[in-house]
JSON list of C-alpha atoms in Angstrom, two decimals:
[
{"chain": "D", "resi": 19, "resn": "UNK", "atom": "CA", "xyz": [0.00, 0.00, 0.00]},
{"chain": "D", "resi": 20, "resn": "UNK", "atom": "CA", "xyz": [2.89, 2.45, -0.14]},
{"chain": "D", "resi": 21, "resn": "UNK", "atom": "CA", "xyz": [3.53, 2.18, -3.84]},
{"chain": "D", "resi": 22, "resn": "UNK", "atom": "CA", "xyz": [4.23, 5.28, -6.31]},
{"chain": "D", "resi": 23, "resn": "UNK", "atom": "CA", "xyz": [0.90, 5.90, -6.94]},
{"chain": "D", "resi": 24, "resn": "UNK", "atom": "CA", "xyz": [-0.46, 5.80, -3.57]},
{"chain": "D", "resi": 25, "resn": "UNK", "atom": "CA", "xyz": [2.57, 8.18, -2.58]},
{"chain": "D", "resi": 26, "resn": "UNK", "atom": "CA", "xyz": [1.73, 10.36, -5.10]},
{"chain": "D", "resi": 27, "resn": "UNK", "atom": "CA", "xyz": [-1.85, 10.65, -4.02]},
{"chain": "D", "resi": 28, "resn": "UNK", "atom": "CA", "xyz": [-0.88, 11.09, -0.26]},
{"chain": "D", "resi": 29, "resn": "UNK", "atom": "CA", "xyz": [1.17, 14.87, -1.80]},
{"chain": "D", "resi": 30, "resn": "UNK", "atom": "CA", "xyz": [-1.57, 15.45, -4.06]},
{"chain": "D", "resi": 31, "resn": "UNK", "atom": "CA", "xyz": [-3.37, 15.20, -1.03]},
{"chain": "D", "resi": 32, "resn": "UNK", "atom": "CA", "xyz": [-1.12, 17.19, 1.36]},
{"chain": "D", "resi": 33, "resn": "UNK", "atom": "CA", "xyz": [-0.78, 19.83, -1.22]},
{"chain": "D", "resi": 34, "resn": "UNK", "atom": "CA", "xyz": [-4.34, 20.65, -1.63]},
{"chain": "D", "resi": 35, "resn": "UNK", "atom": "CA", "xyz": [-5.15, 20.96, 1.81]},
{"chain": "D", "resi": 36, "resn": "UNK", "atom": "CA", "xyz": [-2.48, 23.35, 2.32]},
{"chain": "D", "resi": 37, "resn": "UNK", "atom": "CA", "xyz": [-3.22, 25.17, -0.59]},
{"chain": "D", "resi": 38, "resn": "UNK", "atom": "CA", "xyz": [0.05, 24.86, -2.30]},
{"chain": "D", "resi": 39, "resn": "UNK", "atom": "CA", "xyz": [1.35, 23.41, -5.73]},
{"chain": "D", "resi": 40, "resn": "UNK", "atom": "CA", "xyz": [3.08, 20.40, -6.04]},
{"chain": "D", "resi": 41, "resn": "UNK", "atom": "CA", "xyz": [4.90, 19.50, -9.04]},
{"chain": "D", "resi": 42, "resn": "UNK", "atom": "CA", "xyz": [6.80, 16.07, -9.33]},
{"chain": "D", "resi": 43, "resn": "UNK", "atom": "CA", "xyz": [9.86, 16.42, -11.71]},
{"chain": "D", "resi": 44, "resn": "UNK", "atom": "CA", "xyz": [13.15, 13.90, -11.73]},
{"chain": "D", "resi": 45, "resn": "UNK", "atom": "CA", "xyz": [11.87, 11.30, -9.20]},
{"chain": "D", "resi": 46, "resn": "UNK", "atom": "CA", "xyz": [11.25, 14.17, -6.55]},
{"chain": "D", "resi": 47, "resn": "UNK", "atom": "CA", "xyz": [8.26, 15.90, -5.42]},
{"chain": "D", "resi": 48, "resn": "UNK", "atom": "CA", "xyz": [8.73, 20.23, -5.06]},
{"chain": "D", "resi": 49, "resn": "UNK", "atom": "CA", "xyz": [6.08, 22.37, -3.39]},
{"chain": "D", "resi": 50, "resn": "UNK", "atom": "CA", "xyz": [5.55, 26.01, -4.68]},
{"chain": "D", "resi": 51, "resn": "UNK", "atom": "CA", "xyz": [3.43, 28.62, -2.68]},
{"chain": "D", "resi": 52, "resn": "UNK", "atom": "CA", "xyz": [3.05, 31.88, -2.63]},
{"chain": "D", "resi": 53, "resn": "UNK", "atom": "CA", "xyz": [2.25, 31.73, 1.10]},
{"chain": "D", "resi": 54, "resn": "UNK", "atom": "CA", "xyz": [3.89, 33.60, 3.89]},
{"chain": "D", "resi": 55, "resn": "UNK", "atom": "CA", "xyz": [4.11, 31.85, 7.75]},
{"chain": "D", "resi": 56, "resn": "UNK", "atom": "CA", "xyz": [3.04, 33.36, 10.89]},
{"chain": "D", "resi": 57, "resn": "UNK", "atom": "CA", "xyz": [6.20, 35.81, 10.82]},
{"chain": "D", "resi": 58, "resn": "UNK", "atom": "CA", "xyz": [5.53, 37.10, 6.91]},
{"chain": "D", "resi": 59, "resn": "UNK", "atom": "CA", "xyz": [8.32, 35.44, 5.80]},
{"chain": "D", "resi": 60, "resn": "UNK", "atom": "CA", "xyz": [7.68, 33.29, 2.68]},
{"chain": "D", "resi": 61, "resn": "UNK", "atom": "CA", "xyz": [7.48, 29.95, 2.69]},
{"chain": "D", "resi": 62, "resn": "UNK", "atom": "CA", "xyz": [10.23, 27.03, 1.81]},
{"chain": "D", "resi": 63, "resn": "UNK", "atom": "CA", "xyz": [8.85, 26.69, -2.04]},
{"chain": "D", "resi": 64, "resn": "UNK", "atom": "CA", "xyz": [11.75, 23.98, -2.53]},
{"chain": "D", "resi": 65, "resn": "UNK", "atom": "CA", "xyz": [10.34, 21.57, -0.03]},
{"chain": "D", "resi": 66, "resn": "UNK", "atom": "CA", "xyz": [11.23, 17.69, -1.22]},
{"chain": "D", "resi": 67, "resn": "UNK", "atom": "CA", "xyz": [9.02, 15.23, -0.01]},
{"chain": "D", "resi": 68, "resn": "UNK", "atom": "CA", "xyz": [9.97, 11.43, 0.31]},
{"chain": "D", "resi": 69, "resn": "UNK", "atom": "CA", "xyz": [8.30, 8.71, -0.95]},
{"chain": "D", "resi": 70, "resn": "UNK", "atom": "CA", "xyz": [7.31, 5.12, 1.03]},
{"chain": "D", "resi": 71, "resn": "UNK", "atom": "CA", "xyz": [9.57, 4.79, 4.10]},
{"chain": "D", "resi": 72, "resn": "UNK", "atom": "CA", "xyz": [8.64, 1.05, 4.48]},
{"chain": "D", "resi": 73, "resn": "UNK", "atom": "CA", "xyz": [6.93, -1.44, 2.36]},
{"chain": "D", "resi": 74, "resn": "UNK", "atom": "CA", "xyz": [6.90, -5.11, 3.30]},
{"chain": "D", "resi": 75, "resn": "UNK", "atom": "CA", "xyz": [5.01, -8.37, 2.25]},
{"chain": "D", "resi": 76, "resn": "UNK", "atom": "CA", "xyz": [3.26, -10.18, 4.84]},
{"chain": "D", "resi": 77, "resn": "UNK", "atom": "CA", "xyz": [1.35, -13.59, 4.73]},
{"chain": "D", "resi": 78, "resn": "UNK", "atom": "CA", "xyz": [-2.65, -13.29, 5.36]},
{"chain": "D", "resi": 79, "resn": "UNK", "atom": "CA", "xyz": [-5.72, -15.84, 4.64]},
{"chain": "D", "resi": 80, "resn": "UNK", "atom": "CA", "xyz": [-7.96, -14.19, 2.28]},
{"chain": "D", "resi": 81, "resn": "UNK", "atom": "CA", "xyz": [-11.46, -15.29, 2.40]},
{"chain": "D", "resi": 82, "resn": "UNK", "atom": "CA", "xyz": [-14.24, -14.13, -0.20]},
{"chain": "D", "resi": 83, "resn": "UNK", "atom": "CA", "xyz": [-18.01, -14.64, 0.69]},
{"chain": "D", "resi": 84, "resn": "UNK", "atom": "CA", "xyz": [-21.05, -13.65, -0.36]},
{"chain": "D", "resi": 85, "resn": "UNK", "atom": "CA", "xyz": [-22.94, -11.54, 2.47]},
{"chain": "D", "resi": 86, "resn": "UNK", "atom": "CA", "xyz": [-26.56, -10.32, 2.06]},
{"chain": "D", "resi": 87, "resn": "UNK", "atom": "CA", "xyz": [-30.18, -11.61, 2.31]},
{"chain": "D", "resi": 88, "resn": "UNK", "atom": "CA", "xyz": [-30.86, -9.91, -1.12]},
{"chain": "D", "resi": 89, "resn": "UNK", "atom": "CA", "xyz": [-33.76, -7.44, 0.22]},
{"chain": "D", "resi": 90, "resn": "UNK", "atom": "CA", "xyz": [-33.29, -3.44, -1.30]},
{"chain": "D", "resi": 91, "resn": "UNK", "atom": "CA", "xyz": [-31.78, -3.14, 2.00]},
{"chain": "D", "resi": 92, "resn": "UNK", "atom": "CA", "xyz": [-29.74, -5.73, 2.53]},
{"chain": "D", "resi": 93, "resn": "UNK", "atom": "CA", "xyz": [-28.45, -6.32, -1.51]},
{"chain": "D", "resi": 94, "resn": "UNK", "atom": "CA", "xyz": [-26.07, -9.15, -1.87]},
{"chain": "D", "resi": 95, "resn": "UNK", "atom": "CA", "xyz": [-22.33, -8.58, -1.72]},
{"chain": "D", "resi": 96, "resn": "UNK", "atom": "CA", "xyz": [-19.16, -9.89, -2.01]},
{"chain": "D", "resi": 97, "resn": "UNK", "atom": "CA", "xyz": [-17.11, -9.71, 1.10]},
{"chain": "D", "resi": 98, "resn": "UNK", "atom": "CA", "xyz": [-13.19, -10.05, 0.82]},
{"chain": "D", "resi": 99, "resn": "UNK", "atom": "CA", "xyz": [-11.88, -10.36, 4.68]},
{"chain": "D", "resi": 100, "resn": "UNK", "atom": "CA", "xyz": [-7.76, -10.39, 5.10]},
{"chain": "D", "resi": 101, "resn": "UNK", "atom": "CA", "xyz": [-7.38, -12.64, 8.23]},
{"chain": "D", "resi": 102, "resn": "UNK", "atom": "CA", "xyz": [-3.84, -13.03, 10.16]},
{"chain": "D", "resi": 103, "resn": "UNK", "atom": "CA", "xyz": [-2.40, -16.73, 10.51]},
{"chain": "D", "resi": 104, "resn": "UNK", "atom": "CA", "xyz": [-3.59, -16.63, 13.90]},
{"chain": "D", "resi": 105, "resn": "UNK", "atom": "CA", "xyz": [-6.95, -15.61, 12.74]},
{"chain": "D", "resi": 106, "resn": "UNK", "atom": "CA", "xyz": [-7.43, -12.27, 13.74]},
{"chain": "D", "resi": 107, "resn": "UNK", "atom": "CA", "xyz": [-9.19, -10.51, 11.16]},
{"chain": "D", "resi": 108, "resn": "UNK", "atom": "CA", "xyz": [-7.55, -7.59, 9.76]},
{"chain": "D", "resi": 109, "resn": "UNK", "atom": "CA", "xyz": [-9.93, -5.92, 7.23]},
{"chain": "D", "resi": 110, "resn": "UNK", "atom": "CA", "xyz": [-12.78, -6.35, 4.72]},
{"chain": "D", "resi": 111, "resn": "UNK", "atom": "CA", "xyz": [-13.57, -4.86, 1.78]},
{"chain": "D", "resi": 112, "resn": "UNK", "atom": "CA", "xyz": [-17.12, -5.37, 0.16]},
{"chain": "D", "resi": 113, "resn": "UNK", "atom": "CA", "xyz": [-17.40, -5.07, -3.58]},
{"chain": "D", "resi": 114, "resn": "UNK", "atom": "CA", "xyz": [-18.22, -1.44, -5.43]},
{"chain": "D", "resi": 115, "resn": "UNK", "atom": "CA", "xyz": [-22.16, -2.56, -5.40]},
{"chain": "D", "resi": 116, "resn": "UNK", "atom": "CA", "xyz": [-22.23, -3.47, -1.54]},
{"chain": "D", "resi": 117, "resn": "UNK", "atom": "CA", "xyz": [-22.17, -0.85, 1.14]}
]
């Protein structure tokens, strides 16, 4: 989950809530504002941001099920759950139609 893309989306992200440009040019990320801090002195518009600090591969059960009794209000659904070895579950996602 800490691939480029999902890097890139965390600046995008950062970026837009501070209100500030980001621009991604030779494998680095560069922040331009026109904003001034607390003191009125401008901003760091050279700030580098890094990337994924850690990224491993772990071993989980996945399970898929189908969850629902069909009703408007209760639609069926595909259920993915992500489960430890020890069988703590970790997550679940439910498909785009489920809720």
């Amino acid at each position: 989950m800490c691939g480029t893309t999902d890097s890139r989306r965390v600046a995008e992200n950062i970026a837009d809530v501070l209100g500030v440009e980001i621009v991604y040019s030779n494998g680095k990320y560069k922040i331009n504002s026109n904003k001034t801090e607390k003191e009125g002195e401008p901003m760091t518009n050279n700030i580098e941001l890094r990337g994924c600090d850690s990224a491993m591969t772990r071993q989980v059960i996945v399970t898929k099920a189908l969850k629902g009794s069909g009703k408007e209000n209760d639609p069926y659904r595909e259920v993915t759950q992500y489960w430890s070895l020890t069988g703590k579950l970790l997550f679940e996602l439910t498909d785009d139609d489920g809720q």
